[in-house]
């Protein structure tokens, strides 16, 4: 049994107005109570962060953002910085999501700068990595993931590394209903933990949570979460309704 507490993070993507986000957050607060057996993070869009922060106040549910800029301030129209997120009581930030990489041209060096900036400002980065279908079919999954982990985490000090969260999200499984088998996921998770061991020492690697993401649902979660190196989930579609998200929390608590 691992000593890592499971973490379930909901990635709401570009869904929900501030009012809709508050409704969902209220349902979660009422059901999760003050002592969840798992760590819970919700990541609404920027426009709902402030109102959801108010709803979560006093609960154990943590607030995450879906992206940020690496610089603390400046002439970067349309961007949001780590200090701005911190001022809204944000504690986590998703970085390098495959949608950002594929649709907005985000590169490993950019993810790296953001990761360093997040850690510097006491935000916990949830750094996303994962291969495309073509890369998996070309048997280059581990090579791709290795490059993303090594480049994305370059320069992270051993002392800060335990604050990292890694999300392994095979691109072909995101929003497609096609979930990785527990064997496929565990293989990559164990590989990532080995890489983290080389970068930061084994004891530190044992403390870093590695989440699985990609069509995780209440029906497939128990098998995934039972794997030795799967420490939780980054949940898209199934995080948009209280019932399915709460069922995922229950699955994580039972694993
Ligand atoms: P999904 O999304 O659960 O809808 O596949 C996961 C993610 O993109 O983080």
Coordinates of C-alpha atoms and ligand atoms in Angstrom, one line a residue:
X1 CA 0.0 0.0 0.0
X2 CA 1.4 3.4 -0.9
X3 CA 1.5 6.1 1.6
X4 CA 0.5 8.7 -1.0
X5 CA -3.0 10.1 -0.4
X6 CA -5.1 9.8 -3.5
X7 CA -5.8 13.1 -5.3
X8 CA -8.8 13.6 -7.6
X9 CA -8.8 16.8 -9.7
X10 CA -11.7 18.0 -11.8
X11 CA -10.7 19.9 -15.0
X12 CA -13.8 21.8 -16.0
X13 CA -12.1 23.1 -19.2
X14 CA -14.1 25.9 -20.9
X15 CA -17.4 24.9 -19.3
X16 CA -19.7 26.6 -16.9
X17 CA -20.4 30.3 -16.3
X18 CA -19.5 31.6 -12.8
X19 CA -23.1 30.9 -11.7
X20 CA -23.2 27.3 -12.9
X21 CA -19.7 26.7 -11.4
X22 CA -20.9 27.9 -8.0
X23 CA -23.9 25.5 -8.2
X24 CA -21.7 22.6 -8.9
X25 CA -19.2 23.6 -6.2
X26 CA -22.0 23.9 -3.6
X27 CA -23.1 20.4 -4.4
X28 CA -19.6 19.1 -3.9
X29 CA -19.0 21.0 -0.7
X30 CA -22.3 19.7 0.7
X31 CA -21.4 16.1 -0.1
X32 CA -17.6 16.0 0.6
X33 CA -17.9 17.6 4.0
X34 CA -14.8 18.5 6.0
X35 CA -12.9 15.2 6.0
X36 CA -12.5 13.7 2.7
X37 CA -10.3 10.6 2.6
X38 CA -8.9 11.9 -0.6
X39 CA -7.5 15.3 -1.7
X40 CA -9.9 17.0 -4.0
X41 CA -9.2 19.9 -6.4
X42 CA -11.6 21.6 -8.8
X43 CA -10.3 23.6 -11.7
X44 CA -13.0 26.0 -13.0
X45 CA -12.3 28.5 -15.8
X46 CA -10.6 31.8 -14.8
X47 CA -13.9 33.6 -14.8
X48 CA -15.3 31.4 -12.1
X49 CA -12.3 31.2 -9.8
X50 CA -13.3 34.0 -7.5
X51 CA -16.9 32.9 -6.9
X52 CA -15.9 29.3 -6.6
X53 CA -13.2 30.3 -4.1
X54 CA -15.9 31.8 -1.9
X55 CA -18.1 28.7 -2.2
X56 CA -15.2 26.5 -1.2
X57 CA -14.1 28.7 1.8
X58 CA -14.1 26.6 4.9
X59 CA -14.3 23.2 3.0
X60 CA -11.4 20.9 2.3
X61 CA -11.8 21.2 -1.4
X62 CA -8.9 23.0 -3.1
X63 CA -9.0 25.3 -6.0
X64 CA -7.0 24.9 -9.2
X65 CA -6.5 27.0 -12.4
X66 CA -6.2 25.5 -15.8
X67 CA -3.2 27.5 -17.1
X68 CA -1.1 30.5 -16.2
X69 CA 1.7 32.7 -17.6
X70 CA 5.3 32.3 -16.4
X71 CA 5.9 36.0 -15.7
X72 CA 4.4 37.6 -12.6
X73 CA 3.1 40.6 -14.5
X74 CA 3.6 42.6 -17.7
X75 CA 2.4 43.3 -21.2
X76 CA 0.9 39.8 -22.0
X77 CA -2.6 40.6 -23.2
X78 CA -5.1 37.9 -22.2
X79 CA -2.8 36.1 -19.8
X80 CA -3.0 35.5 -16.0
X81 CA -0.1 35.2 -13.6
X82 CA 0.7 33.1 -10.5
X83 CA 0.4 36.0 -8.1
X84 CA -3.1 36.8 -9.5
X85 CA -4.1 33.2 -8.9
X86 CA -2.7 33.1 -5.4
X87 CA -4.7 36.2 -4.6
X88 CA -7.9 34.2 -5.4
X89 CA -6.8 31.4 -3.1
X90 CA -5.8 29.1 -5.9
X91 CA -3.5 26.3 -4.7
X92 CA -3.0 24.2 -7.8
X93 CA -2.5 24.9 -11.5
X94 CA -2.8 22.5 -14.5
X95 CA 0.2 23.0 -16.8
X96 CA 0.9 21.6 -20.3
X97 CA -2.4 20.0 -20.8
X98 CA -2.5 18.3 -24.2
X99 CA -5.2 20.7 -25.4
X100 CA -2.8 23.6 -24.6
X101 CA 0.0 21.8 -26.4
X102 CA -2.0 20.8 -29.4
X103 CA -4.4 23.8 -29.9
X104 CA -2.3 26.6 -28.5
X105 CA 1.2 25.6 -29.4
X106 CA 2.5 25.2 -25.9
X107 CA 6.0 23.7 -25.9
X108 CA 8.0 21.8 -23.3
X109 CA 10.2 24.9 -22.6
X110 CA 7.1 27.0 -22.0
X111 CA 5.7 24.3 -19.7
X112 CA 9.1 24.3 -17.9
X113 CA 9.0 28.1 -17.3
X114 CA 5.5 27.9 -16.0
X115 CA 6.3 25.0 -13.7
X116 CA 9.3 26.9 -12.2
X117 CA 7.1 30.0 -11.8
X118 CA 4.3 28.1 -10.1
X119 CA 6.6 26.5 -7.6
X120 CA 8.3 29.8 -6.9
X121 CA 4.9 31.3 -6.0
X122 CA 3.8 28.3 -3.9
X123 CA 1.3 26.9 -6.4
X124 CA 1.3 23.2 -6.9
X125 CA 1.7 22.5 -10.7
X126 CA -0.2 19.5 -12.2
X127 CA 2.1 18.9 -15.1
X128 CA 0.5 17.0 -17.9
X129 CA 2.3 14.6 -20.2
X130 CA 1.1 11.9 -22.6
X131 CA 1.5 10.5 -26.1
X132 CA -0.7 10.8 -29.2
X133 CA -2.2 7.7 -30.8
X134 CA 0.4 7.9 -33.6
X135 CA 3.2 7.9 -31.1
X136 CA 1.7 4.9 -29.2
X137 CA 1.3 3.0 -32.5
X138 CA 4.9 3.8 -33.3
X139 CA 6.0 2.4 -30.0
X140 CA 7.4 5.7 -28.9
X141 CA 5.2 6.3 -25.8
X142 CA 8.0 6.0 -23.2
X143 CA 10.4 8.1 -25.3
X144 CA 7.8 10.9 -25.7
X145 CA 6.8 10.9 -22.0
X146 CA 10.4 10.9 -21.0
X147 CA 11.2 14.0 -23.0
X148 CA 8.1 15.8 -21.7
X149 CA 9.0 14.9 -18.1
X150 CA 12.7 15.8 -18.4
X151 CA 12.2 19.0 -20.3
X152 CA 9.1 20.1 -18.4
X153 CA 10.8 19.7 -15.0
X154 CA 14.3 21.0 -15.9
X155 CA 15.8 23.0 -13.1
X156 CA 13.2 22.0 -10.5
X157 CA 15.1 21.6 -7.2
X158 CA 14.9 18.4 -5.1
X159 CA 13.5 20.5 -2.2
X160 CA 10.5 21.6 -4.2
X161 CA 9.9 18.4 -6.2
X162 CA 7.5 16.8 -3.7
X163 CA 5.1 19.7 -4.4
X164 CA 4.8 18.5 -8.0
X165 CA 1.9 16.5 -9.3
X166 CA 2.3 14.7 -12.6
X167 CA -0.7 13.8 -14.8
X168 CA -0.2 11.0 -17.4
X169 CA -2.9 11.7 -20.0
X170 CA -2.7 9.6 -23.2
X171 CA -4.0 12.1 -25.8
X172 CA -6.0 9.3 -27.5
X173 CA -7.9 8.7 -24.3
X174 CA -8.9 12.3 -23.6
X175 CA -12.6 13.0 -24.1
X176 CA -12.8 10.0 -26.4
X177 CA -14.3 7.4 -24.1
X178 CA -11.3 5.2 -24.9
X179 CA -9.5 4.6 -21.6
X180 CA -6.0 3.1 -21.2
X181 CA -6.0 -0.3 -19.8
X182 CA -4.8 -0.5 -16.2
X183 CA -1.7 -2.3 -17.5
X184 CA -1.0 0.3 -20.1
X185 CA -1.4 3.1 -17.5
X186 CA 0.6 1.4 -14.8
X187 CA 3.5 0.8 -17.1
X188 CA 3.8 4.5 -17.9
X189 CA 3.2 5.6 -14.3
X190 CA 6.0 3.2 -13.1
X191 CA 8.3 4.5 -15.8
X192 CA 7.5 8.1 -14.8
X193 CA 8.2 7.3 -11.1
X194 CA 11.6 5.8 -12.2
X195 CA 12.4 9.0 -14.1
X196 CA 11.4 11.1 -11.1
X197 CA 13.7 9.0 -8.9
X198 CA 16.6 9.7 -11.3
X199 CA 15.8 13.4 -11.2
X200 CA 15.1 13.9 -7.5
X201 CA 16.1 10.7 -5.7
X202 CA 13.8 7.7 -4.9
X203 CA 12.4 8.9 -1.6
X204 CA 11.3 12.1 -3.3
X205 CA 9.8 10.2 -6.2
X206 CA 7.8 8.1 -3.8
X207 CA 6.1 11.2 -2.5
X208 CA 5.1 12.7 -5.9
X209 CA 1.6 11.9 -7.0
X210 CA 1.1 10.7 -10.5
X211 CA -2.5 11.0 -11.7
X212 CA -4.1 9.2 -14.6
X213 CA -6.3 11.3 -17.0
X214 CA -8.3 10.3 -20.1
X215 CA -11.9 9.2 -19.9
X216 CA -11.7 8.2 -16.3
X217 CA -15.2 7.4 -15.1
X218 CA -16.8 5.8 -12.0
X219 CA -17.0 2.4 -13.9
X220 CA -13.3 2.2 -14.9
X221 CA -11.8 4.1 -11.9
X222 CA -11.5 1.3 -9.3
X223 CA -9.2 -0.8 -11.6
X224 CA -7.0 2.1 -12.5
X225 CA -6.8 3.4 -9.0
X226 CA -5.8 0.0 -7.7
X227 CA -2.5 0.2 -9.6
X228 CA 0.6 0.7 -7.5
X229 CA 1.7 3.9 -9.2
X230 CA -1.7 5.5 -10.0
X231 CA -2.3 8.0 -7.2
X232 CA -5.5 9.6 -8.5
X233 CA -7.1 11.1 -11.5
X234 CA -7.4 14.3 -13.6
X235 CA -11.0 14.2 -14.6
X236 CA -12.6 16.1 -17.5
X237 CA -16.1 15.1 -18.6
X238 CA -17.0 13.1 -15.5
X239 CA -16.1 16.2 -13.3
X240 CA -18.8 18.4 -14.8
X241 CA -21.6 16.7 -12.8
X242 CA -21.7 16.2 -9.0
X243 CA -22.9 12.7 -9.2
X244 CA -20.1 11.2 -11.3
X245 CA -17.4 13.3 -9.7
X246 CA -18.6 12.2 -6.2
X247 CA -18.6 8.6 -7.4
X248 CA -15.0 9.0 -8.5
X249 CA -14.1 10.4 -5.1
X250 CA -15.7 7.3 -3.5
X251 CA -13.8 5.0 -5.8
X252 CA -10.5 6.8 -4.8
X253 CA -11.4 6.6 -1.1
X254 CA -12.1 2.9 -1.4
X255 CA -8.8 2.1 -3.3
Ligands
LIG1 P1 -11.6 13.5 -20.0 O1 -10.5 14.7 -19.9 O2 -11.8 12.9 -18.6 O3 -12.9 14.2 -20.5 O4 -11.1 12.5 -20.9 C1 -9.4 14.5 -19.0 C2 -8.5 15.8 -19.2 O5 -8.4 16.3 -20.3 O6 -7.9 16.2 -18.2

